[in-house]
Amino acid sequence: MSGLSFNDVSKRFGTSTVVDRFTLDVAEGEFVALVGPSGCGKTTSLRILAGLEEASAGQLLVGARDVTELPARDRNLAMVFQSYALYPHMTAAQNIGFALSLQGLDKVTITDRVQRAADRLAIGHLLERRPKELSGGQRQRVAVARCIVREPAAFLFDEPLSNLDAKLRGTARVEIARLQKTLGITTLYVTHDQVEAMTMADRVVLMDAGRIRQIGTPMQLYHHPVDLFVATFLGSPAMNLLAGEVRHDRGEVRFSAPGLDLRLPETTHCAPGPVTLGLRPEALERMPTAPDRIALTGVVDHVEHLGAETLVQFAVQGSRDASMTARIPGGWPVRAGAPVTLSAAHVALHLFDATGSAVALHFAGSARASVGQRVPA
Ligand code: ATP
């Protein structure tokens, strides 16, 4: 197992730069997910590391070894693609051992290494079966065994679950995350699915238009997004946003929007001017208002009862177009057309300046925006 590094890697196709000064260190045994909207450069970054695409600039390391100029086969990385691409006419054992037979290893060594890899993945009893006689999860394990048998420095996954239906994706997600931890294999995992990135990875790299926006643990990105892009990309339902203005009024910091005037924490470090206030749906609670909370009243538009929780969409009173979604515990009787008052703790507020950057809201000496790695533009 080895760590992986991208140092200032860029990729240009003609005149367009699709990966722009990408810098990332993946620690030995770490699981890092690359996530972002379609076309943001995730797959290209992975392919550059794998040696399937040439970098236009920058350096790539596998462990301490500079692999920038090496062909793909000499980088010792295992790439797991969308489809597991097992050979249908071969048994699981033949599929797993195929790369070793190409290397010209003797039969006894191959059988031994195949058996050891299969045992680690608990598929030792399935070695004589062909792919069509295996379940989806078992096929996935054969594909992983085929990679670990080569003893690679790291695993690179490119959207491995995107062909599966929603239910299978859920189980496969758990399976891959568990295998990765058991085997302790350094992993770089590309996905456009924020749930996969958040639930599987030790750290998440969120990309947009070829650039890294933020690197951090899933919770750092969720609770301390550095800008509006990160704040709205992660989370479902998405963070509620309210456009307005910050005013400094007789020693108080206030947020005003049409029909709304809210007191913000005194410690808000924000110059007067246009801002966006952000509130996660779960931050809106049925709690009485208090000096360290803001209250919002409105009229319920739509209710979705999901069992354990209920999603309530409401039109914020006084604000012409502002609609918010609250995620409240299930069982609360609420219906469309009814008035509603919800409040949110100051600590749950997010504030973004006119450029979309997070504004520090200081609480008990901690700076919200200081957590996670901000990537300079
Ligand atoms: P998706 O989630 O849709 O797979 P992605 O984030 O993985 O997207 P990439 O496949 O890395 O995105 O592509 C990044 C950009 O580079 C896209 O605009 C794509 O059209 C462009 N691109 C990729 N390969 C080539 C190529 N061989 N020639 C020209 N442009 C390319």
Short mmCIF file of C-alpha atoms and ligand atoms in Angstrom, two decimals:
data_model
loop_
_atom_site.label_atom_id
_atom_site.label_comp_id
_atom_site.label_asym_id
_atom_site.label_seq_id
_atom_site.Cartn_x
_atom_site.Cartn_y
_atom_site.Cartn_z
CA MET A 1 0.00 0.00 0.00
CA SER A 2 1.18 3.53 -0.77
CA GLY A 3 -0.01 7.09 -0.55
CA LEU A 4 -0.80 9.05 -3.72
CA SER A 5 0.02 12.64 -4.67
CA PHE A 6 -1.01 15.05 -7.38
CA ASN A 7 1.27 18.09 -7.43
CA ASP A 8 -0.11 21.02 -9.41
CA VAL A 9 -1.47 18.77 -12.15
CA SER A 10 -3.23 20.36 -15.13
CA LYS A 11 -4.78 18.93 -18.27
CA ARG A 12 -5.63 20.84 -21.42
CA PHE A 13 -7.58 19.51 -24.38
CA GLY A 14 -6.85 21.99 -27.17
CA THR A 15 -7.50 25.41 -25.68
CA SER A 16 -9.73 24.25 -22.81
CA THR A 17 -8.25 23.49 -19.40
CA VAL A 18 -10.30 20.64 -17.90
CA VAL A 19 -8.10 20.02 -14.84
CA ASP A 20 -6.54 23.14 -13.37
CA ARG A 21 -3.62 22.94 -10.90
CA PHE A 22 -4.97 19.92 -9.06
CA THR A 23 -3.05 19.25 -5.84
CA LEU A 24 -3.99 16.42 -3.49
CA ASP A 25 -2.26 14.01 -1.10
CA VAL A 26 -4.02 10.74 -0.31
CA ALA A 27 -2.55 9.07 2.80
CA GLU A 28 -1.68 5.38 2.88
CA GLY A 29 -4.87 3.40 3.56
CA GLU A 30 -7.10 6.44 3.13
CA PHE A 31 -10.36 6.50 1.13
CA VAL A 32 -10.73 9.77 -0.78
CA ALA A 33 -13.75 10.52 -2.98
CA LEU A 34 -13.62 12.95 -5.91
CA VAL A 35 -17.07 14.39 -6.37
CA GLY A 36 -18.59 17.17 -8.45
CA PRO A 37 -21.02 17.92 -11.25
CA SER A 38 -20.79 16.26 -14.65
CA GLY A 39 -17.83 17.45 -16.69
CA CYS A 40 -15.92 18.96 -13.74
CA GLY A 41 -12.81 16.87 -14.45
CA LYS A 42 -13.09 14.00 -11.93
CA THR A 43 -12.56 11.14 -14.37
CA THR A 44 -9.80 12.97 -16.22
CA SER A 45 -7.92 13.49 -12.92
CA LEU A 46 -8.23 9.79 -12.10
CA ARG A 47 -7.15 8.75 -15.61
CA ILE A 48 -4.10 11.02 -15.40
CA LEU A 49 -3.02 9.27 -12.21
CA ALA A 50 -3.70 5.85 -13.76
CA GLY A 51 -1.53 6.80 -16.75
CA LEU A 52 -4.42 6.54 -19.22
CA GLU A 53 -4.22 10.25 -19.96
CA GLU A 54 -1.09 12.38 -20.07
CA ALA A 55 -0.85 15.41 -17.76
CA SER A 56 -0.15 18.73 -19.51
CA ALA A 57 1.71 19.89 -16.40
CA GLY A 58 2.46 18.74 -12.86
CA GLN A 59 3.79 15.69 -11.08
CA LEU A 60 2.25 12.40 -9.88
CA LEU A 61 3.60 10.27 -7.07
CA VAL A 62 2.71 6.74 -5.97
CA GLY A 63 4.31 6.48 -2.55
CA ALA A 64 7.64 8.24 -2.97
CA ARG A 65 7.94 7.16 -6.60
CA ASP A 66 7.51 9.77 -9.35
CA VAL A 67 5.28 8.03 -11.93
CA THR A 68 4.56 11.07 -14.10
CA GLU A 69 6.46 9.69 -17.08
CA LEU A 70 5.73 6.00 -16.52
CA PRO A 71 3.31 4.00 -18.69
CA ALA A 72 0.10 2.84 -17.00
CA ARG A 73 1.28 -0.77 -16.55
CA ASP A 74 4.32 0.33 -14.55
CA ARG A 75 2.41 2.46 -12.02
CA ASN A 76 1.14 -0.49 -9.99
CA LEU A 77 -2.39 0.92 -9.66
CA ALA A 78 -5.60 -1.09 -10.01
CA MET A 79 -8.45 0.60 -11.83
CA VAL A 80 -11.99 -0.68 -11.18
CA PHE A 81 -14.41 0.49 -13.87
CA GLN A 82 -18.18 0.97 -13.99
CA SER A 83 -18.88 -2.51 -15.30
CA TYR A 84 -16.79 -5.11 -13.57
CA ALA A 85 -15.80 -6.45 -16.99
CA LEU A 86 -15.33 -10.06 -15.93
CA TYR A 87 -14.72 -12.53 -18.75
CA PRO A 88 -18.01 -14.48 -19.01
CA HIS A 89 -16.45 -17.73 -20.28
CA MET A 90 -13.91 -17.92 -17.44
CA THR A 91 -14.48 -19.13 -13.88
CA ALA A 92 -14.03 -16.75 -10.96
CA ALA A 93 -10.60 -18.30 -10.32
CA GLN A 94 -9.53 -17.80 -13.95
CA ASN A 95 -10.79 -14.22 -13.91
CA ILE A 96 -8.89 -13.47 -10.70
CA GLY A 97 -5.69 -15.12 -11.89
CA PHE A 98 -5.75 -13.83 -15.47
CA ALA A 99 -3.31 -10.92 -14.94
CA LEU A 100 -0.90 -13.26 -13.14
CA SER A 101 -0.92 -15.77 -16.00
CA LEU A 102 -0.15 -12.89 -18.41
CA GLN A 103 2.87 -12.15 -16.21
CA GLY A 104 3.99 -15.73 -16.86
CA LEU A 105 3.85 -16.89 -13.23
CA ASP A 106 3.75 -20.63 -12.66
CA LYS A 107 0.49 -22.46 -12.00
CA VAL A 108 1.17 -23.25 -8.33
CA THR A 109 1.98 -19.62 -7.50
CA ILE A 110 -1.13 -18.41 -9.35
CA THR A 111 -3.41 -20.91 -7.60
CA ASP A 112 -1.97 -19.95 -4.24
CA ARG A 113 -2.31 -16.19 -4.78
CA VAL A 114 -5.84 -16.54 -6.22
CA GLN A 115 -6.88 -18.63 -3.22
CA ARG A 116 -5.43 -16.09 -0.75
CA ALA A 117 -7.14 -13.14 -2.48
CA ALA A 118 -10.45 -15.05 -2.63
CA ASP A 119 -10.21 -16.00 1.05
CA ARG A 120 -9.65 -12.36 2.05
CA LEU A 121 -12.88 -11.51 0.25
CA ALA A 122 -14.78 -14.57 1.54
CA ILE A 123 -15.40 -15.93 -1.97
CA GLY A 124 -13.07 -18.96 -1.71
CA HIS A 125 -16.06 -21.29 -2.18
CA LEU A 126 -17.17 -19.58 -5.41
CA LEU A 127 -13.97 -19.96 -7.42
CA GLU A 128 -15.32 -22.54 -9.89
CA ARG A 129 -18.41 -20.51 -10.80
CA ARG A 130 -18.75 -18.42 -13.94
CA PRO A 131 -19.86 -14.76 -13.66
CA LYS A 132 -23.45 -15.52 -14.67
CA GLU A 133 -23.73 -17.92 -11.71
CA LEU A 134 -22.79 -15.15 -9.23
CA SER A 135 -24.86 -12.40 -7.63
CA GLY A 136 -24.03 -8.75 -8.28
CA GLY A 137 -22.25 -8.45 -4.95
CA GLN A 138 -20.25 -11.65 -5.56
CA ARG A 139 -19.22 -10.42 -9.02
CA GLN A 140 -18.04 -7.21 -7.40
CA ARG A 141 -15.91 -9.22 -4.97
CA VAL A 142 -14.41 -11.21 -7.83
CA ALA A 143 -13.55 -7.92 -9.55
CA VAL A 144 -11.92 -6.63 -6.36
CA ALA A 145 -10.06 -9.93 -5.88
CA ARG A 146 -8.77 -9.66 -9.44
CA CYS A 147 -7.27 -6.31 -8.43
CA ILE A 148 -5.80 -7.24 -5.04
CA VAL A 149 -4.16 -10.39 -6.42
CA ARG A 150 -1.77 -8.05 -8.24
CA GLU A 151 -0.92 -6.40 -4.91
CA PRO A 152 -1.38 -2.86 -6.25
CA ALA A 153 -0.24 0.28 -4.46
CA ALA A 154 -3.78 1.69 -4.59
CA PHE A 155 -7.28 1.23 -5.99
CA LEU A 156 -8.81 3.72 -8.40
CA PHE A 157 -12.58 3.50 -8.80
CA ASP A 158 -14.45 5.28 -11.59
CA GLU A 159 -18.18 5.41 -10.79
CA PRO A 160 -18.29 1.67 -10.04
CA LEU A 161 -21.92 1.72 -8.92
CA SER A 162 -23.55 3.85 -11.57
CA ASN A 163 -25.02 0.89 -13.48
CA LEU A 164 -26.76 -0.57 -10.44
CA ASP A 165 -30.33 0.12 -9.34
CA ALA A 166 -30.92 2.22 -6.21
CA LYS A 167 -31.28 -0.74 -3.82
CA LEU A 168 -28.18 -2.56 -5.05
CA ARG A 169 -26.19 0.67 -4.95
CA GLY A 170 -27.00 0.97 -1.25
CA THR A 171 -25.68 -2.50 -0.43
CA ALA A 172 -22.71 -2.26 -2.82
CA ARG A 173 -21.75 1.05 -1.21
CA VAL A 174 -21.56 -0.51 2.23
CA GLU A 175 -19.73 -3.52 0.84
CA ILE A 176 -17.00 -1.50 -0.91
CA ALA A 177 -16.52 0.80 2.09
CA ARG A 178 -16.22 -2.22 4.41
CA LEU A 179 -13.80 -4.05 2.09
CA GLN A 180 -11.66 -0.95 1.76
CA LYS A 181 -11.35 -0.64 5.53
CA THR A 182 -10.73 -4.39 6.05
CA LEU A 183 -8.07 -4.53 3.35
CA GLY A 184 -6.67 -1.10 4.27
CA ILE A 185 -6.18 -0.23 0.60
CA THR A 186 -5.44 3.36 -0.42
CA THR A 187 -8.42 4.34 -2.55
CA LEU A 188 -9.33 7.18 -4.87
CA TYR A 189 -13.00 6.98 -5.84
CA VAL A 190 -14.74 9.07 -8.49
CA THR A 191 -18.48 9.64 -8.21
CA HIS A 192 -21.03 12.31 -9.11
CA ASP A 193 -23.22 11.02 -6.25
CA GLN A 194 -22.85 13.14 -3.12
CA VAL A 195 -24.37 10.41 -0.93
CA GLU A 196 -21.68 7.93 -2.02
CA ALA A 197 -18.95 10.47 -1.40
CA MET A 198 -20.30 11.49 2.00
CA THR A 199 -20.99 7.98 3.30
CA MET A 200 -17.94 6.12 2.02
CA ALA A 201 -14.98 8.45 2.11
CA ASP A 202 -12.59 9.53 4.86
CA ARG A 203 -12.16 12.78 2.94
CA VAL A 204 -14.03 14.34 0.07
CA VAL A 205 -12.61 16.49 -2.71
CA LEU A 206 -15.31 18.64 -4.27
CA MET A 207 -14.47 19.81 -7.80
CA ASP A 208 -16.07 22.35 -10.08
CA ALA A 209 -14.98 23.29 -13.61
CA GLY A 210 -11.58 21.60 -13.30
CA ARG A 211 -10.73 23.12 -9.93
CA ILE A 212 -10.86 21.87 -6.37
CA ARG A 213 -13.35 23.91 -4.33
CA GLN A 214 -12.83 22.28 -0.94
CA ILE A 215 -11.11 19.28 0.62
CA GLY A 216 -12.18 17.93 3.99
CA THR A 217 -13.99 15.23 5.90
CA PRO A 218 -17.64 14.76 4.86
CA MET A 219 -18.77 16.56 8.03
CA GLN A 220 -16.39 19.49 7.48
CA LEU A 221 -17.78 20.04 4.00
CA TYR A 222 -21.37 19.67 5.21
CA HIS A 223 -21.14 21.87 8.29
CA HIS A 224 -18.43 24.28 7.21
CA PRO A 225 -18.72 24.82 3.45
CA VAL A 226 -16.27 27.46 2.26
CA ASP A 227 -18.66 28.86 -0.33
CA LEU A 228 -22.16 28.72 -1.77
CA PHE A 229 -21.17 26.12 -4.37
CA VAL A 230 -20.07 23.61 -1.71
CA ALA A 231 -23.02 24.54 0.54
CA THR A 232 -25.59 23.82 -2.15
CA PHE A 233 -23.89 20.80 -3.77
CA LEU A 234 -23.99 18.73 -0.58
CA GLY A 235 -27.21 17.97 1.27
CA SER A 236 -30.63 16.76 0.23
CA PRO A 237 -32.96 18.62 0.48
CA ALA A 238 -30.54 21.41 -0.31
CA MET A 239 -29.59 24.21 2.06
CA ASN A 240 -32.25 26.97 2.18
CA LEU A 241 -30.96 30.30 0.90
CA LEU A 242 -32.31 33.76 1.55
CA ALA A 243 -30.89 36.76 -0.31
CA GLY A 244 -30.74 39.95 1.76
CA GLU A 245 -28.49 42.53 3.28
CA VAL A 246 -26.39 42.91 6.41
CA ARG A 247 -26.85 46.19 8.33
CA HIS A 248 -25.00 47.42 11.39
CA ASP A 249 -27.58 49.09 13.59
CA ARG A 250 -26.85 50.53 17.07
CA GLY A 251 -24.26 47.91 17.90
CA GLU A 252 -26.27 45.03 16.43
CA VAL A 253 -25.64 43.08 13.24
CA ARG A 254 -28.93 42.59 11.42
CA PHE A 255 -29.99 40.67 8.32
CA SER A 256 -32.82 42.16 6.34
CA ALA A 257 -34.70 40.88 3.34
CA PRO A 258 -38.06 42.09 2.00
CA GLY A 259 -40.46 41.72 4.95
CA LEU A 260 -37.80 40.26 7.26
CA ASP A 261 -35.47 41.74 9.86
CA LEU A 262 -33.38 39.29 11.90
CA ARG A 263 -30.71 39.86 14.52
CA LEU A 264 -27.48 37.97 13.79
CA PRO A 265 -24.86 36.98 16.37
CA GLU A 266 -22.89 40.02 17.58
CA THR A 267 -19.73 38.28 16.57
CA THR A 268 -20.67 38.16 12.87
CA HIS A 269 -17.69 39.41 10.91
CA CYS A 270 -19.47 40.84 7.94
CA ALA A 271 -19.30 44.28 6.41
CA PRO A 272 -22.65 45.88 5.59
CA GLY A 273 -23.86 44.88 2.13
CA PRO A 274 -25.58 42.14 0.14
CA VAL A 275 -25.33 38.59 1.56
CA THR A 276 -27.01 35.21 1.37
CA LEU A 277 -28.24 33.56 4.53
CA GLY A 278 -28.11 29.74 4.50
CA LEU A 279 -30.04 27.31 6.69
CA ARG A 280 -29.98 23.52 6.44
CA PRO A 281 -33.52 22.02 6.50
CA GLU A 282 -32.82 20.25 9.81
CA ALA A 283 -31.73 23.53 11.42
CA LEU A 284 -35.36 24.74 11.38
CA GLU A 285 -36.92 23.42 14.55
CA ARG A 286 -40.17 23.75 16.47
CA MET A 287 -38.49 25.62 19.29
CA PRO A 288 -39.56 28.86 20.92
CA THR A 289 -37.50 31.80 19.84
CA ALA A 290 -34.67 32.95 22.10
CA PRO A 291 -31.89 35.58 22.01
CA ASP A 292 -29.53 33.09 20.37
CA ARG A 293 -32.04 31.97 17.72
CA ILE A 294 -33.80 33.45 14.72
CA ALA A 295 -37.51 32.77 14.13
CA LEU A 296 -39.24 32.46 10.78
CA THR A 297 -42.99 32.38 10.31
CA GLY A 298 -44.84 31.43 7.18
CA VAL A 299 -47.58 29.38 5.62
CA VAL A 300 -47.16 25.70 4.80
CA ASP A 301 -47.15 25.02 1.04
CA HIS A 302 -46.55 21.32 0.90
CA VAL A 303 -45.91 18.43 3.30
CA GLU A 304 -44.06 15.16 2.61
CA HIS A 305 -44.47 12.52 5.31
CA LEU A 306 -41.48 10.17 5.05
CA GLY A 307 -42.23 8.23 8.24
CA ALA A 308 -39.34 8.99 10.59
CA GLU A 309 -39.24 12.57 9.35
CA THR A 310 -41.43 15.07 7.58
CA LEU A 311 -40.37 17.63 4.97
CA VAL A 312 -42.33 20.84 5.26
CA GLN A 313 -42.13 23.45 2.52
CA PHE A 314 -43.34 26.86 3.60
CA ALA A 315 -43.51 30.37 2.16
CA VAL A 316 -41.64 32.74 4.45
CA GLN A 317 -43.98 35.44 5.71
CA GLY A 318 -43.27 38.89 4.37
CA SER A 319 -40.78 37.67 1.84
CA ARG A 320 -42.34 37.58 -1.62
CA ASP A 321 -40.62 34.56 -3.18
CA ALA A 322 -38.79 32.93 -0.31
CA SER A 323 -39.72 29.31 0.13
CA MET A 324 -37.95 27.11 2.65
CA THR A 325 -37.86 23.42 3.46
CA ALA A 326 -37.75 22.20 7.05
CA ARG A 327 -36.90 18.64 8.03
CA ILE A 328 -38.78 17.91 11.24
CA PRO A 329 -39.40 14.69 13.17
CA GLY A 330 -42.24 12.57 11.77
CA GLY A 331 -45.50 12.54 13.64
CA TRP A 332 -45.86 16.29 13.98
CA PRO A 333 -49.35 17.10 12.67
CA VAL A 334 -48.89 19.67 9.95
CA ARG A 335 -50.93 20.38 6.84
CA ALA A 336 -50.79 22.62 3.78
CA GLY A 337 -52.33 26.05 4.30
CA ALA A 338 -51.59 26.18 8.06
CA PRO A 339 -49.45 28.91 9.62
CA VAL A 340 -46.08 27.76 10.93
CA THR A 341 -43.33 29.24 13.12
CA LEU A 342 -39.90 27.63 13.21
CA SER A 343 -36.67 28.83 14.70
CA ALA A 344 -32.99 28.13 14.12
CA ALA A 345 -30.05 28.46 16.48
CA HIS A 346 -27.48 31.10 15.62
CA VAL A 347 -24.86 28.35 15.53
CA ALA A 348 -26.71 26.71 12.64
CA LEU A 349 -26.64 29.79 10.41
CA HIS A 350 -24.44 30.16 7.35
CA LEU A 351 -23.67 33.50 5.81
CA PHE A 352 -22.12 34.11 2.40
CA ASP A 353 -20.86 37.45 1.09
CA ALA A 354 -21.60 38.92 -2.34
CA THR A 355 -18.86 36.77 -3.93
CA GLY A 356 -20.37 33.58 -2.44
CA SER A 357 -17.57 33.05 0.10
CA ALA A 358 -18.53 31.93 3.60
CA VAL A 359 -18.38 34.65 6.24
CA ALA A 360 -16.94 33.72 9.62
CA LEU A 361 -19.56 33.52 12.34
CA HIS A 362 -17.65 33.25 15.59
CA PHE A 363 -19.06 31.14 18.36
CA ALA A 364 -17.21 30.54 21.61
CA GLY A 365 -14.00 31.43 19.88
CA SER A 366 -14.37 29.10 16.91
CA ALA A 367 -14.43 30.34 13.35
CA ARG A 368 -16.92 28.46 11.17
CA ALA A 369 -15.10 29.04 7.92
CA SER A 370 -11.71 28.06 9.26
CA VAL A 371 -12.48 24.34 9.18
CA GLY A 372 -11.63 22.29 6.10
CA GLN A 373 -9.22 23.34 3.45
CA ARG A 374 -10.07 26.35 1.37
CA VAL A 375 -8.52 26.16 -2.04
CA PRO A 376 -7.32 29.52 -3.30
CA ALA A 377 -8.93 30.66 -6.55
P1 ATP B 1 -18.89 12.88 -15.55
O1 ATP B 1 -19.38 12.85 -14.15
O2 ATP B 1 -19.93 13.35 -16.53
O3 ATP B 1 -18.18 11.63 -15.98
P2 ATP B 1 -16.30 14.19 -15.08
O4 ATP B 1 -16.28 15.16 -13.98
O5 ATP B 1 -15.71 12.85 -14.84
O6 ATP B 1 -17.78 14.08 -15.66
P3 ATP B 1 -14.41 14.39 -17.23
O7 ATP B 1 -14.82 13.12 -17.91
O8 ATP B 1 -13.14 14.37 -16.49
O9 ATP B 1 -15.57 14.91 -16.31
O10 ATP B 1 -14.35 15.53 -18.32
C1 ATP B 1 -13.95 16.87 -18.01
C2 ATP B 1 -14.07 17.74 -19.26
O11 ATP B 1 -13.09 17.33 -20.21
C3 ATP B 1 -15.42 17.64 -19.95
O12 ATP B 1 -15.80 18.91 -20.38
C4 ATP B 1 -15.14 16.72 -21.12
O13 ATP B 1 -16.00 17.03 -22.19
C5 ATP B 1 -13.70 17.07 -21.45
N1 ATP B 1 -12.98 15.95 -22.07
C6 ATP B 1 -12.78 14.72 -21.52
N2 ATP B 1 -12.04 13.93 -22.34
C7 ATP B 1 -11.78 14.69 -23.45
C8 ATP B 1 -11.07 14.45 -24.68
N3 ATP B 1 -10.46 13.27 -24.92
N4 ATP B 1 -11.02 15.46 -25.57
C9 ATP B 1 -11.60 16.66 -25.34
N5 ATP B 1 -12.29 16.95 -24.19
C10 ATP B 1 -12.38 15.99 -23.27
#
